[in-house]
CSV table of C-alpha atoms (C1' of nucleotides) in Angstrom, one decimal:
chain,number,residue,atom,x,y,z
A,26,MET,CA,32.2,-19.3,24.0
A,27,SER,CA,28.6,-18.0,24.0
A,28,GLU,CA,25.9,-20.0,25.6
A,29,ARG,CA,25.1,-22.7,23.4
A,30,LYS,CA,22.4,-24.1,25.5
A,31,THR,CA,19.4,-25.5,23.4
A,32,TYR,CA,15.9,-27.0,24.4
A,33,SER,CA,13.8,-29.8,23.2
A,34,ILE,CA,10.1,-29.1,22.7
A,35,GLY,CA,9.1,-31.4,25.7
A,36,GLU,CA,11.8,-29.5,27.9
A,37,LEU,CA,10.2,-26.2,27.2
A,38,ALA,CA,6.6,-27.6,27.5
A,39,ARG,CA,7.5,-29.0,31.0
A,40,GLU,CA,9.2,-26.0,32.2
A,41,LEU,CA,6.6,-23.5,31.0
A,42,ASP,CA,3.7,-25.9,31.8
A,43,ILE,CA,2.1,-26.1,28.4
A,44,THR,CA,1.7,-28.8,25.9
A,45,THR,CA,3.9,-29.4,22.9
A,46,ARG,CA,0.8,-29.1,20.9
A,47,THR,CA,0.6,-25.5,22.0
A,48,ILE,CA,4.3,-24.8,21.2
A,49,ARG,CA,3.8,-26.2,17.6
A,50,PHE,CA,0.7,-24.2,17.2
A,51,TYR,CA,2.6,-20.9,18.0
A,52,GLU,CA,4.9,-22.1,15.4
A,53,ASP,CA,2.1,-22.5,12.9
A,54,MET,CA,1.0,-19.1,13.8
A,55,GLY,CA,4.3,-17.6,13.1
A,56,LEU,CA,5.4,-16.7,16.5
A,57,LEU,CA,8.3,-19.2,16.5
A,58,SER,CA,10.7,-20.7,14.0
A,59,PRO,CA,13.1,-22.9,15.8
A,60,GLN,CA,16.1,-24.7,14.0
A,61,ARG,CA,15.8,-28.2,13.1
A,62,ARG,CA,18.0,-31.2,13.2
A,63,GLY,CA,16.3,-33.5,10.9
A,64,GLN,CA,12.6,-33.3,11.8
A,65,THR,CA,13.3,-32.4,15.4
A,66,ARG,CA,12.9,-28.7,16.5
A,67,ILE,CA,15.8,-27.3,18.6
A,68,TYR,CA,14.9,-24.3,20.5
A,69,SER,CA,17.5,-21.5,21.2
A,70,PRO,CA,17.3,-19.5,24.4
A,71,ALA,CA,15.9,-16.5,22.5
A,72,ASP,CA,13.1,-19.0,21.4
A,73,ARG,CA,12.4,-19.6,25.1
A,74,VAL,CA,12.3,-15.9,25.8
A,75,ARG,CA,9.7,-15.6,23.0
A,76,LEU,CA,7.6,-18.2,24.5
A,77,LYS,CA,7.8,-16.5,27.9
A,78,LEU,CA,6.8,-13.4,26.2
A,79,ILE,CA,3.7,-15.0,24.7
A,80,LEU,CA,2.7,-16.5,27.9
A,81,ARG,CA,2.9,-13.1,29.7
A,82,GLY,CA,0.7,-11.7,26.9
A,83,LYS,CA,-1.8,-14.4,27.3
A,84,ARG,CA,-1.9,-13.7,31.1
A,85,LEU,CA,-2.8,-10.1,30.2
A,86,GLY,CA,-5.6,-11.2,27.7
A,87,PHE,CA,-3.5,-10.6,24.5
A,88,SER,CA,-4.4,-12.5,21.3
A,89,LEU,CA,-1.5,-14.3,19.7
A,90,ALA,CA,-1.8,-11.8,16.8
A,91,GLU,CA,-1.1,-9.1,19.4
A,92,SER,CA,1.7,-11.1,20.9
A,93,ARG,CA,3.2,-11.4,17.5
A,94,GLU,CA,3.1,-7.8,17.0
A,95,LEU,CA,4.8,-7.4,20.3
A,96,ILE,CA,7.7,-9.6,19.4
A,97,GLU,CA,8.1,-7.7,16.0
A,98,LEU,CA,8.7,-4.8,18.2
A,99,TYR,CA,11.9,-6.2,19.4
A,100,GLN,CA,13.4,-6.7,15.9
A,101,PRO,CA,14.6,-3.1,14.7
A,102,ASP,CA,16.9,-5.0,12.2
A,103,ALA,CA,19.5,-3.0,10.2
A,104,ASP,CA,17.3,-3.1,7.1
A,105,ASN,CA,14.5,-0.9,8.7
A,106,ASN,CA,14.4,2.5,7.2
A,107,GLN,CA,13.5,5.8,9.0
A,108,ALA,CA,9.7,5.5,8.1
A,109,GLN,CA,9.5,1.8,9.3
A,110,LEU,CA,11.4,2.8,12.5
A,111,ARG,CA,9.0,5.7,13.0
A,112,ALA,CA,6.1,3.2,12.6
A,113,LEU,CA,7.7,1.0,15.1
A,114,LEU,CA,7.9,3.7,17.6
A,115,GLY,CA,4.2,4.5,17.0
A,116,LYS,CA,3.2,1.0,17.7
A,117,ILE,CA,5.4,0.8,20.9
A,118,GLN,CA,3.6,3.8,22.0
A,119,GLU,CA,0.2,2.0,21.3
A,120,LYS,CA,1.1,-0.9,23.4
A,121,ARG,CA,2.2,1.5,26.1
A,122,ASP,CA,-1.3,3.2,26.1
A,123,GLN,CA,-2.9,-0.2,26.2
A,124,LEU,CA,-0.8,-1.1,29.2
A,125,ALA,CA,-1.7,2.1,30.8
A,126,ARG,CA,-5.3,1.4,30.4
A,127,GLN,CA,-5.0,-2.0,31.9
A,128,LEU,CA,-3.1,-0.7,34.8
A,129,HIS,CA,-5.9,1.7,35.4
A,130,ASP,CA,-8.4,-1.1,35.1
A,131,ILE,CA,-6.4,-3.0,37.7
A,132,GLU,CA,-6.2,-0.2,40.2
A,133,VAL,CA,-10.1,0.3,39.8
A,134,MET,CA,-10.7,-3.4,40.4
A,135,GLN,CA,-8.5,-3.4,43.4
A,136,LEU,CA,-10.5,-0.6,44.9
A,137,GLU,CA,-13.8,-2.7,44.2
A,138,LEU,CA,-12.3,-5.6,45.9
A,139,ASP,CA,-11.5,-3.4,48.7
A,140,GLU,CA,-15.2,-2.4,49.1
A,141,ALA,CA,-16.4,-6.0,48.6
A,142,GLU,CA,-14.1,-7.2,51.4
A,143,THR,CA,-15.4,-4.4,53.7
A,144,ARG,CA,-19.1,-5.4,53.0
A,145,CYS,CA,-18.2,-9.0,53.4
A,146,ARG,CA,-16.4,-8.3,56.8
A,147,HIS,CA,-19.4,-6.2,57.8
A,148,ALA,CA,-21.8,-9.0,56.8
A,149,MET,CA,-19.7,-11.3,59.0
A,150,ARG,CA,-20.1,-9.1,62.0
A,151,SER,CA,-23.8,-8.6,61.5
A,152,ALA,CA,-24.3,-12.4,61.1
A,153,SER,CA,-22.3,-13.1,64.5
A,154,ASP,CA,-24.3,-10.3,66.3
A,155,THR,CA,-27.6,-12.0,65.4
A,156,THR,CA,-26.3,-15.4,66.2
A,157,THR,CA,-24.4,-14.5,69.5
A,158,GLY,CA,-26.3,-11.5,70.7
B,12,MET,CA,-37.0,10.1,45.6
B,13,SER,CA,-34.2,7.6,44.6
B,14,GLU,CA,-32.9,7.5,41.1
B,15,ARG,CA,-35.2,5.9,38.8
B,16,LYS,CA,-33.2,6.2,35.8
B,17,THR,CA,-33.6,3.2,33.3
B,18,TYR,CA,-31.9,2.2,30.1
B,19,SER,CA,-33.0,0.3,26.9
B,20,ILE,CA,-30.7,-2.3,25.4
B,21,GLY,CA,-29.9,0.1,22.7
B,22,GLU,CA,-29.0,3.0,25.0
B,23,LEU,CA,-26.5,0.8,26.8
B,24,ALA,CA,-25.1,-0.8,23.5
B,25,ARG,CA,-24.5,2.6,22.2
B,26,GLU,CA,-22.9,4.1,25.3
B,27,LEU,CA,-20.8,1.0,25.9
B,28,ASP,CA,-19.9,0.6,22.3
B,29,ILE,CA,-20.9,-3.1,22.1
B,30,THR,CA,-23.9,-4.8,20.2
B,31,THR,CA,-27.3,-5.7,21.7
B,32,ARG,CA,-26.6,-9.3,20.7
B,33,THR,CA,-23.7,-9.1,23.4
B,34,ILE,CA,-25.7,-7.8,26.0
B,35,ARG,CA,-28.4,-10.5,25.4
B,36,PHE,CA,-25.6,-13.0,25.2
B,37,TYR,CA,-24.3,-12.0,28.7
B,38,GLU,CA,-27.9,-12.4,30.0
B,39,ASP,CA,-28.0,-15.9,28.5
B,40,MET,CA,-24.7,-16.6,30.4
B,41,GLY,CA,-26.3,-15.4,33.7
B,42,LEU,CA,-24.4,-12.3,34.0
B,43,LEU,CA,-27.5,-9.9,33.8
B,44,SER,CA,-31.1,-10.3,34.5
B,45,PRO,CA,-32.8,-7.1,33.8
B,46,GLN,CA,-36.5,-6.3,34.5
B,47,ARG,CA,-39.1,-6.6,31.7
B,48,ARG,CA,-41.9,-4.4,30.6
B,49,GLY,CA,-43.8,-7.1,28.6
B,50,GLN,CA,-41.1,-8.7,26.4
B,51,THR,CA,-38.8,-5.6,26.4
B,52,ARG,CA,-35.7,-5.4,28.8
B,53,ILE,CA,-35.3,-2.6,31.2
B,54,TYR,CA,-31.8,-2.0,32.7
B,55,SER,CA,-31.2,-0.3,36.0
B,56,PRO,CA,-28.1,1.8,37.0
B,57,ALA,CA,-27.1,-1.4,38.7
B,58,ASP,CA,-27.2,-3.6,35.6
B,59,ARG,CA,-25.2,-0.8,33.7
B,60,VAL,CA,-22.4,-1.1,36.6
B,61,ARG,CA,-22.5,-4.8,36.0
B,62,LEU,CA,-22.0,-4.4,32.4
B,63,LYS,CA,-19.1,-1.9,32.8
B,64,LEU,CA,-17.5,-4.5,35.3
B,65,ILE,CA,-17.8,-7.2,32.8
B,66,LEU,CA,-16.1,-5.0,30.0
B,67,ARG,CA,-13.3,-4.0,32.3
B,68,GLY,CA,-12.8,-7.7,32.9
B,69,LYS,CA,-12.7,-8.3,29.3
B,70,ARG,CA,-9.9,-5.7,28.9
B,71,LEU,CA,-7.8,-7.6,31.4
B,72,GLY,CA,-8.4,-10.9,29.6
B,73,PHE,CA,-11.1,-12.3,31.9
B,74,SER,CA,-13.6,-14.9,30.8
B,75,LEU,CA,-17.2,-14.4,31.2
B,76,ALA,CA,-17.1,-17.1,33.9
B,77,GLU,CA,-14.5,-15.1,35.9
B,78,SER,CA,-16.6,-11.8,35.4
B,79,ARG,CA,-19.6,-13.8,36.9
B,80,GLU,CA,-17.4,-14.8,39.8
B,81,LEU,CA,-16.3,-11.2,40.3
B,82,ILE,CA,-20.0,-10.1,40.2
B,83,GLU,CA,-20.9,-12.6,42.8
B,84,LEU,CA,-18.3,-11.3,45.2
B,85,TYR,CA,-20.4,-8.0,45.4
B,86,GLN,CA,-23.2,-9.8,46.9
B,87,PRO,CA,-22.7,-10.6,50.5
B,88,ASP,CA,-26.5,-11.1,51.2
B,89,ALA,CA,-27.7,-11.5,54.6
B,90,ASP,CA,-28.5,-15.1,54.0
B,91,ASN,CA,-24.7,-15.8,54.0
B,92,ASN,CA,-23.6,-17.7,56.7
B,93,GLN,CA,-20.1,-17.5,58.3
B,94,ALA,CA,-18.6,-20.4,56.2
B,95,GLN,CA,-19.8,-18.7,53.0
B,96,LEU,CA,-18.6,-15.4,54.0
B,97,ARG,CA,-15.2,-16.9,54.7
B,98,ALA,CA,-15.3,-18.7,51.3
B,99,LEU,CA,-16.0,-15.1,49.6
B,100,LEU,CA,-13.0,-13.6,51.5
B,101,GLY,CA,-11.0,-16.4,50.1
B,102,LYS,CA,-12.1,-15.7,46.5
B,103,ILE,CA,-11.5,-12.0,47.0
B,104,GLN,CA,-8.0,-12.9,48.0
B,105,GLU,CA,-7.6,-15.1,45.0
B,106,LYS,CA,-8.6,-12.2,42.6
B,107,ARG,CA,-6.3,-9.9,44.4
B,108,ASP,CA,-3.4,-12.3,43.7
B,109,GLN,CA,-4.3,-12.5,40.3
B,110,LEU,CA,-4.3,-8.6,39.9
B,111,ALA,CA,-1.1,-8.5,41.4
B,112,ARG,CA,0.3,-11.0,39.1
B,113,GLN,CA,-1.1,-9.2,36.1
B,114,LEU,CA,0.3,-5.8,37.6
B,115,HIS,CA,3.8,-7.6,37.8
B,116,ASP,CA,3.4,-8.7,34.1
B,117,ILE,CA,2.6,-5.1,33.0
B,118,GLU,CA,5.6,-3.8,34.8
B,119,VAL,CA,7.9,-6.2,33.1
B,120,MET,CA,6.3,-5.4,29.8
B,121,GLN,CA,6.7,-1.7,30.2
B,122,LEU,CA,10.4,-2.3,30.9
B,123,GLU,CA,10.6,-4.4,27.8
B,124,LEU,CA,9.0,-1.8,25.8
B,125,ASP,CA,11.6,0.8,27.1
B,126,GLU,CA,14.3,-1.4,25.8
B,127,ALA,CA,12.5,-1.8,22.5
B,128,GLU,CA,12.3,1.9,22.2
B,129,THR,CA,15.9,2.5,23.0
B,130,ARG,CA,17.0,-0.1,20.3
B,131,CYS,CA,14.7,1.5,17.9
B,132,ARG,CA,16.0,4.9,18.6
B,133,HIS,CA,19.6,3.7,18.3
B,134,ALA,CA,18.6,2.0,15.0
B,135,MET,CA,17.2,5.3,13.7
B,136,ARG,CA,20.5,7.2,14.6
B,137,SER,CA,22.7,4.4,13.1
B,138,ALA,CA,20.6,4.7,9.9
B,139,SER,CA,20.8,8.6,9.7
B,140,ASP,CA,24.5,8.2,10.3
B,141,THR,CA,25.0,6.0,7.4
B,142,THR,CA,22.8,8.1,5.0
B,143,THR,CA,24.2,11.5,6.0
B,144,GLY,CA,27.6,10.7,7.0
C,22,DC,C1',-54.0,3.0,8.7
C,23,DC,C1',-49.3,2.4,7.2
C,24,DG,C1',-44.6,2.1,7.6
C,25,DC,C1',-40.5,2.1,10.1
C,26,DA,C1',-37.5,1.8,13.9
C,27,DA,C1',-36.4,-0.7,18.0
C,28,DG,C1',-37.4,-4.4,20.3
C,29,DT,C1',-37.9,-9.8,20.5
C,30,DT,C1',-36.9,-15.1,19.9
C,31,DT,C1',-34.6,-18.8,17.4
C,32,DA,C1',-30.9,-20.9,15.2
C,33,DC,C1',-27.2,-21.6,12.3
C,34,DG,C1',-22.3,-19.7,11.3
C,35,DT,C1',-17.6,-18.1,12.6
C,36,DT,C1',-12.8,-17.3,14.8
C,37,DA,C1',-9.2,-18.3,17.9
C,38,DA,C1',-6.8,-21.5,20.6
C,39,DC,C1',-5.8,-25.0,21.3
C,40,DG,C1',-7.3,-30.8,22.4
C,41,DT,C1',-7.1,-35.3,20.8
C,42,DA,C1',-6.4,-39.3,18.0
C,43,DA,C1',-4.2,-41.8,14.3
C,44,DA,C1',0.0,-43.1,12.0
C,45,DG,C1',4.6,-42.8,11.2
C,46,DT,C1',10.2,-41.7,12.4
C,47,DG,C1',14.4,-42.4,15.0
C,48,DC,C1',17.2,-43.8,18.5
C,49,DG,C1',19.5,-45.6,22.8
C,50,DG,C1',19.3,-49.8,25.7
C,51,DA,C1',18.3,-55.2,27.2
D,8,DT,C1',16.4,-57.2,17.1
D,9,DC,C1',12.8,-55.5,19.3
D,10,DC,C1',10.8,-52.3,22.7
D,11,DG,C1',9.7,-47.9,24.4
D,12,DC,C1',10.1,-43.3,24.2
D,13,DA,C1',10.2,-38.7,22.4
D,14,DC,C1',9.6,-36.7,18.5
D,15,DT,C1',7.0,-35.8,13.9
D,16,DT,C1',2.8,-34.7,10.5
D,17,DT,C1',-2.3,-34.8,9.5
D,18,DA,C1',-6.6,-34.0,10.4
D,19,DC,C1',-10.8,-33.7,12.7
D,20,DG,C1',-13.0,-31.9,17.3
D,21,DT,C1',-14.2,-28.6,20.9
D,22,DT,C1',-15.1,-24.4,23.5
D,23,DA,C1',-15.9,-19.4,24.2
D,24,DA,C1',-17.8,-15.4,22.7
D,25,DC,C1',-20.2,-13.6,20.0
D,26,DG,C1',-21.9,-12.6,14.4
D,27,DT,C1',-25.7,-12.7,11.3
D,28,DA,C1',-29.9,-13.8,9.4
D,29,DA,C1',-34.8,-14.7,9.5
D,30,DA,C1',-39.2,-14.0,11.1
D,31,DC,C1',-41.9,-11.6,14.5
D,32,DT,C1',-44.3,-8.0,17.6
D,33,DT,C1',-44.9,-3.2,19.3
D,34,DG,C1',-45.1,1.8,19.7
D,35,DC,C1',-45.5,6.0,17.1
D,36,DG,C1',-45.3,10.0,13.6
D,37,DG,C1',-47.4,11.2,9.2
DNA sequence: CCGCAAGTTTACGTTAACGTAAAGTGCGGA
DNA sequence: TCCGCACTTTACGTTAACGTAAACTTGCGG
């Protein structure tokens, strides 16, 4: 049998360290659409994956709208025609470019932190020189 | 002579593709404190560097408060004592860890985009199969 | 001298991403 | 049967990061 594991909203909230309010908000924004048993939301493993994708996006400064776009990139349904698929490829490339820019920004920042650390250590030595010398 | 180049608020806004309102807002938040000639703000090359640092932070999803912290890491003044300098080193390490996490997130996302592209291209081929076969 | 462009301050408005509170539903256990 | 807990909806509140508008000054070319 396939993995029929499901999650309650509380379980996911605890595991991912967010509030249930946040999860419901993402649903309102169209990022999730879990099944229901009566009123109660039932989340699938796929829903959980989506949530993790959203949170990863947040750590990279993505807006929820951007994360929604990202999620849509993973749905090349059979009813997509060639033009739509080409558009999808274009959007994928855009995201790639954005990530490349961020990668570059991170590298620059790391170099700057190297300099900051060097200056800091130098200042520590200078200070100890004047206090012990 | 040292480089005495300065900038007006409008110059910086155009070059960095932001509004003057934004620059003044950053000043209100304590991220900049340019010199004045009368009422008018005069920006130094160092101010310009700070601005670029802030914008790089924004591209990585940093808040202005975080960018301010980052800026402070570059000021190991002579009046910092050993304890303060050690604290600075700690904060530098924190930022390093954060960047490492982001780096990891980017790598994961790139792999996911690879998969998305693969699925997309596969869907294109399937579609062309059914339309031309 | 006049007007305009670029600067200034003050202040209210807006959007995203939730927080928080109120009020109700459903259900397993003492 | 009633308690408590987890879930639900509705709705107003909040913070960050600016946008936008109004009203003012200042330097400069015609």
